[in-house]
Amino acid sequence: MVAELDPSRIDCSPVLDVLERQREQDLHDGAQVYVSFDGEILLDDAIGESRPGRALRTDDVMLWYSSGKPLTTVAVLQLWEQGRVGLDDPIRDFVDGWGNGKERCTVRHVLIHTGGFPMYGSPDFDTDLPPGEVLARIAATPAAWEPGTRAGYHAVTGWKVLGAVVEAVDGRPVETYLRDEVLAPIGATESSLGVTRERQAELGERLVPVAWKGHRFPVVEEDGGLRMVPYRIDELHNAPWHAEKPEPGASMRGPARDLGRFYESLLGFGAGLLDPRTVEVMGAVHRHDLRDAVFGFAAPWGLGVTVDLSGGAGRRAFGHGGMASSRGFADPDCGLVAVVVCNGLPNPIAAEQRLVDVTDAVYTALGDVAARFRRTS
């Protein structure tokens, strides 16, 4: 509990100013932002438009992309608390056909992106294939390295595997498990992993489309190198079939406030999803000094969360970003939760700078209370 600052005296309007300036730079057409301090809401707002002529609302349903990954992490950790799965249990115990050099891959390896199977070149977020077929292909994919010895961010594939672990242990599909055991307890009833066609019809214009603002994505060349090419997400991710896909690593949709409630729960505000000791384990460093093959640099990782957030975040802050669009995080040292979800995806450099500026604005609003916990480099 942080009692050194009266929440009613915190001015978060500069955060909205940053998002408005970014909108003027055409980084997005609209954005939702949620900030709470010590369990009290400081900001739950939206700026700009969801589509031309319609103002974005705080209860609109937006695509979180990878910012939704920590919810699947919590599902795994709930089962761990119950003694039904071990972090070092091999994936082969849960996924039929798992092998081809990946036999030593564990649940922990997948959570920290050292599983050994490729990030690209296998069925991913943009394929319209039955989930079982996709999982079978991932299971048969040859290892790119010995699990645990190298790192490479699994944008989607690893999270399909974790979703399969949840279903193998619990019996419910991961989207159902998340609805019942993660979202419902915290009152996040507007959010879901994938949006059914029926729900899409009910939401109508409240289901916010994403817009391409210059985003680029790496593709694998014949010589094994990576090349950045335009990634026209607007031509794919707004399609009804794509919105329906329950992808544990990239298709959670909902208002920013629901993701905020999720992080508040992890800090002990509202309904609890995990034991506080488990949250400590989640936010601790489980991977270090390994260069990530996707990002090109070494960065520490927690269990399914990033623990080295840019923008001068707190030293113990943990959370996750979503592809060129979003970020959610919690800082246990100062009781801070912040979420931003934008509907425009610019190039990766501009997108990262957007998150840096928003994160800095949030911490600056808290002043000296947060300053002593912030990273200085």
XYZ file of C-alpha atoms in Angstrom:
377
model
C 0.000 0.000 0.000
C 1.358 3.383 -0.989
C 0.002 6.084 1.321
C 2.335 8.946 0.465
C 0.217 10.407 -2.323
C -3.455 11.307 -2.429
C -4.868 9.778 -5.646
C -7.291 12.686 -5.998
C -4.312 15.016 -6.442
C -2.740 13.067 -9.317
C -3.207 14.734 -12.696
C -3.113 12.235 -15.557
C -4.248 14.658 -18.254
C -0.695 14.764 -19.734
C -1.146 11.085 -20.632
C -4.152 12.004 -22.764
C -2.175 14.878 -24.266
C 0.534 12.442 -25.372
C -2.015 10.157 -27.014
C -3.663 13.103 -28.763
C -0.301 14.284 -30.151
C 0.386 10.779 -31.386
C -3.015 10.729 -33.082
C -2.095 13.967 -34.850
C 1.079 12.193 -36.038
C -1.199 9.475 -37.511
C 0.127 6.717 -35.280
C -3.447 5.762 -34.437
C -6.990 6.996 -34.964
C -8.028 6.293 -31.393
C -6.744 4.895 -28.111
C -8.090 3.677 -24.780
C -6.058 4.262 -21.621
C -6.530 3.044 -18.067
C -4.413 3.988 -15.049
C -4.919 3.138 -11.381
C -2.883 3.858 -8.280
C -3.203 1.877 -5.068
C -6.360 0.305 -6.456
C -8.065 3.636 -7.225
C -8.841 4.571 -10.823
C -6.999 7.661 -12.012
C -7.836 7.426 -15.688
C -10.330 5.416 -17.728
C -10.664 7.303 -20.961
C -10.616 7.122 -24.744
C -9.457 9.588 -27.380
C -10.063 9.822 -31.100
C -12.206 7.585 -33.268
C -12.866 3.875 -33.606
C -13.736 4.429 -37.271
C -14.359 7.589 -39.305
C -17.106 9.661 -37.689
C -17.514 7.497 -34.578
C -15.828 8.448 -31.306
C -13.952 5.655 -29.544
C -15.637 4.674 -26.261
C -14.105 3.249 -23.093
C -16.336 0.169 -23.308
C -15.461 -0.594 -26.931
C -13.795 -3.942 -27.601
C -10.265 -3.619 -28.926
C -7.611 -6.111 -30.004
C -4.854 -6.439 -27.397
C -2.542 -8.639 -29.480
C 0.307 -9.961 -27.284
C -0.731 -7.787 -24.345
C -3.163 -10.622 -23.652
C -0.421 -13.236 -23.230
C -0.181 -12.835 -19.425
C -3.757 -14.095 -19.044
C -2.689 -17.462 -20.422
C 0.326 -17.331 -18.111
C -2.037 -16.894 -15.172
C -4.087 -19.887 -16.346
C -0.941 -22.037 -16.310
C 0.104 -20.688 -12.908
C -3.325 -21.361 -11.436
C -2.928 -24.997 -12.446
C 0.603 -24.928 -10.994
C -0.754 -23.646 -7.665
C -3.177 -26.564 -7.681
C -0.360 -29.042 -8.235
C -1.781 -30.148 -11.561
C 1.156 -29.040 -13.704
C 4.839 -28.387 -13.010
C 6.846 -25.606 -14.580
C 9.505 -28.100 -15.543
C 7.105 -30.746 -16.840
C 7.975 -31.666 -20.439
C 5.567 -30.495 -23.137
C 5.504 -34.028 -24.532
C 3.388 -34.993 -21.501
C 0.581 -32.743 -22.756
C 0.855 -32.554 -26.553
C 0.565 -35.659 -28.718
C 3.360 -36.145 -31.236
C 5.706 -33.698 -29.545
C 9.307 -34.371 -30.515
C 11.716 -33.997 -33.414
C 14.484 -32.624 -31.202
C 12.139 -30.771 -28.836
C 11.715 -33.609 -26.341
C 13.387 -31.702 -23.497
C 11.195 -28.633 -23.950
C 9.327 -27.782 -20.732
C 6.446 -25.526 -19.739
C 8.977 -23.066 -18.319
C 10.945 -23.041 -21.591
C 7.832 -22.020 -23.507
C 6.909 -19.321 -20.987
C 10.348 -17.713 -21.306
C 10.660 -18.217 -25.087
C 13.500 -20.734 -25.064
C 11.500 -23.713 -26.320
C 13.683 -24.410 -29.338
C 10.996 -24.358 -32.008
C 10.948 -21.638 -34.671
C 9.137 -18.352 -34.305
C 8.395 -18.193 -38.033
C 7.917 -20.693 -40.822
C 5.107 -22.594 -39.101
C 1.337 -21.996 -38.959
C 0.772 -18.717 -37.162
C -1.735 -16.014 -36.352
C -2.862 -15.428 -39.944
C -3.778 -18.956 -41.015
C -7.356 -20.213 -41.198
C -6.716 -23.807 -40.153
C -8.314 -26.052 -37.507
C -6.511 -25.614 -34.152
C -5.737 -29.323 -33.923
C -4.015 -29.310 -37.290
C -1.932 -26.275 -36.380
C -0.882 -27.831 -33.068
C 0.083 -31.077 -34.811
C 2.299 -29.145 -37.223
C 4.003 -27.302 -34.362
C 4.519 -30.604 -32.530
C 6.217 -32.105 -35.590
C 8.366 -29.035 -36.337
C 12.092 -29.807 -35.966
C 13.914 -28.064 -33.131
C 15.897 -24.999 -34.159
C 18.109 -25.420 -31.081
C 18.308 -27.479 -27.911
C 15.489 -26.229 -25.662
C 16.749 -23.901 -22.970
C 20.033 -23.056 -24.673
C 18.898 -20.143 -26.858
C 16.040 -17.658 -26.935
C 13.616 -16.549 -29.622
C 10.299 -14.836 -29.020
C 7.370 -17.113 -29.846
C 4.852 -14.582 -31.084
C 2.118 -17.193 -31.479
C 3.348 -20.790 -31.674
C 4.439 -21.136 -28.046
C 1.112 -19.835 -26.821
C -0.828 -22.332 -28.885
C 1.217 -24.925 -27.006
C 0.458 -23.372 -23.602
C -3.232 -23.268 -24.496
C -3.010 -26.974 -25.295
C -1.374 -27.602 -21.910
C -4.272 -25.869 -20.150
C -6.816 -27.928 -22.076
C -4.929 -31.197 -21.527
C -4.809 -30.624 -17.764
C -8.204 -29.018 -17.165
C -10.345 -30.393 -19.996
C -11.804 -27.041 -21.028
C -10.603 -25.229 -24.159
C -8.304 -22.399 -23.167
C -10.800 -19.724 -24.248
C -13.417 -21.259 -21.932
C -10.954 -21.618 -19.076
C -9.910 -17.982 -19.383
C -13.536 -16.852 -19.441
C -14.455 -18.852 -16.345
C -11.324 -18.689 -14.208
C -9.562 -15.456 -15.170
C -12.005 -12.966 -16.696
C -15.222 -13.702 -14.794
C -13.721 -13.437 -11.269
C -12.444 -9.904 -11.944
C -15.620 -8.742 -13.679
C -14.002 -8.470 -17.122
C -17.185 -9.590 -18.842
C -16.645 -7.584 -22.046
C -13.403 -9.401 -22.890
C -12.785 -12.754 -24.517
C -10.190 -14.840 -26.285
C -11.572 -14.566 -29.780
C -15.026 -13.175 -30.519
C -17.694 -15.563 -31.785
C -19.704 -14.584 -34.872
C -22.793 -14.166 -32.686
C -20.929 -11.869 -30.310
C -19.490 -9.912 -33.254
C -23.043 -9.232 -34.423
C -24.084 -8.140 -30.926
C -21.140 -5.766 -30.572
C -21.612 -4.161 -33.975
C -19.580 -0.931 -34.097
C -18.273 -1.547 -30.583
C -15.889 -4.121 -32.085
C -13.054 -1.789 -33.053
C -11.117 -2.515 -36.260
C -7.353 -2.093 -36.431
C -5.730 0.206 -38.971
C -2.418 -0.114 -40.782
C -0.201 2.886 -40.111
C 2.966 1.572 -41.707
C 3.620 -1.528 -39.593
C 6.291 -3.888 -40.887
C 7.109 -7.477 -39.970
C 10.106 -9.768 -40.493
C 9.972 -12.604 -43.033
C 12.500 -15.373 -43.417
C 14.678 -15.223 -46.529
C 15.982 -18.303 -48.352
C 19.397 -17.806 -46.764
C 17.829 -17.765 -43.290
C 18.035 -14.001 -42.843
C 15.127 -11.749 -41.914
C 13.694 -8.935 -44.025
C 11.151 -6.337 -42.892
C 8.124 -6.054 -45.182
C 4.805 -4.176 -44.898
C 2.370 -6.142 -42.741
C -1.143 -5.166 -43.842
C -2.956 -6.188 -40.709
C -6.067 -4.309 -41.834
C -6.531 -6.805 -44.660
C -6.453 -9.741 -42.239
C -7.275 -8.991 -38.643
C -10.587 -7.236 -39.228
C -12.064 -10.242 -41.021
C -14.817 -12.049 -39.072
C -13.017 -15.403 -39.308
C -9.881 -13.853 -37.837
C -11.695 -12.087 -34.996
C -13.253 -15.440 -34.094
C -9.925 -17.265 -33.658
C -9.097 -18.115 -30.013
C -5.324 -17.564 -30.201
C -3.861 -17.639 -26.646
C -0.952 -15.441 -27.659
C -2.583 -12.752 -29.721
C -6.386 -12.631 -29.963
C -7.653 -11.400 -26.602
C -10.091 -8.526 -27.167
C -11.770 -6.191 -24.751
C -11.734 -2.696 -23.242
C -8.457 -1.441 -21.765
C -10.132 -1.259 -18.346
C -10.549 -5.054 -18.303
C -6.821 -5.557 -18.755
C -6.336 -3.002 -16.004
C -8.553 -5.038 -13.674
C -6.430 -8.075 -14.468
C -3.244 -6.354 -13.331
C -4.962 -4.846 -10.297
C -5.867 -8.370 -9.230
C -2.220 -9.389 -9.419
C -1.321 -6.483 -7.118
C -3.932 -7.558 -4.582
C -6.731 -5.159 -5.474
C -10.123 -6.742 -6.134
C -10.695 -10.451 -6.673
C -7.506 -12.485 -6.460
C -6.425 -14.695 -9.343
C -3.123 -15.886 -7.896
C -1.489 -16.190 -4.500
C 0.826 -13.183 -3.920
C 3.782 -15.565 -3.731
C 2.932 -16.866 -7.195
C 2.798 -13.310 -8.535
C 6.326 -12.846 -7.179
C 7.414 -15.941 -9.088
C 5.707 -14.687 -12.242
C 7.463 -11.317 -12.130
C 10.889 -12.679 -11.171
C 13.667 -13.098 -13.733
C 13.694 -16.625 -15.183
C 15.792 -15.866 -18.273
C 18.827 -13.652 -18.567
C 21.956 -13.194 -20.682
C 20.404 -14.884 -23.715
C 20.239 -12.909 -26.954
C 16.748 -13.106 -28.402
C 16.860 -14.190 -32.043
C 13.818 -12.067 -32.878
C 14.596 -8.859 -31.007
C 18.340 -9.014 -31.530
C 19.380 -8.307 -27.948
C 19.465 -9.988 -24.548
C 16.694 -9.057 -22.153
C 15.502 -10.595 -18.872
C 12.150 -12.374 -18.892
C 9.696 -13.438 -16.249
C 7.181 -16.243 -16.626
C 5.199 -15.143 -19.658
C 5.822 -11.465 -18.915
C 8.466 -8.893 -19.728
C 10.345 -7.513 -16.739
C 12.470 -4.836 -18.411
C 9.907 -2.317 -19.655
C 11.014 0.746 -21.586
C 9.934 4.289 -20.804
C 11.474 4.475 -17.351
C 9.118 1.936 -15.808
C 9.710 0.709 -12.283
C 12.489 -1.750 -11.571
C 10.028 -4.468 -10.552
C 7.301 -3.605 -13.061
C 6.084 -6.507 -15.172
C 3.661 -6.799 -18.058
C 3.507 -7.251 -21.807
C 3.197 -5.279 -24.997
C 1.025 -6.061 -27.996
C 2.162 -5.863 -31.601
C 2.842 -2.182 -32.388
C -0.348 -1.211 -30.552
C -0.623 -1.780 -26.814
C 0.940 -2.327 -23.412
C -0.311 -3.351 -19.995
C 1.763 -3.538 -16.820
C 1.765 -3.478 -13.051
C 4.341 -1.994 -10.692
C 4.175 -3.619 -7.251
C 6.541 -1.078 -5.699
C 4.164 1.845 -6.141
C 0.804 0.128 -6.662
C 0.579 1.327 -10.240
C -1.366 -0.276 -13.093
C -1.354 1.169 -16.602
C -2.859 -0.002 -19.887
C -2.924 1.635 -23.310
C -4.549 0.082 -26.388
C -4.336 1.860 -29.751
C -6.202 0.986 -32.934
C -3.360 1.942 -35.287
C -0.188 -0.043 -35.963
C 2.739 2.111 -37.160
C 6.267 0.933 -37.916
C 7.997 -0.807 -34.975
C 10.259 2.142 -34.118
C 7.386 4.620 -33.934
C 5.273 2.105 -32.026
C 7.976 1.582 -29.406
C 8.467 5.331 -29.006
C 4.724 5.678 -28.484
C 4.899 3.249 -25.551
C 7.986 4.965 -24.153
C 6.226 8.338 -24.181
C 2.988 7.039 -22.649
C 4.818 5.083 -19.943
C 6.961 8.085 -19.075
C 3.880 10.308 -18.858
C 2.185 7.876 -16.470
C 5.155 7.705 -14.113
C 5.738 11.442 -14.306
C 2.158 11.996 -13.159
C 2.960 10.118 -9.931
C 5.963 12.361 -9.265
C 8.389 11.575 -6.443
C 6.385 8.604 -5.166
C 7.230 6.649 -8.316
C 10.520 8.364 -9.170
C 12.572 6.391 -6.663
C 11.444 3.086 -8.191
C 12.066 3.973 -11.856
C 14.835 2.583 -13.995
C 17.380 5.193 -14.949
C 18.742 3.410 -18.024
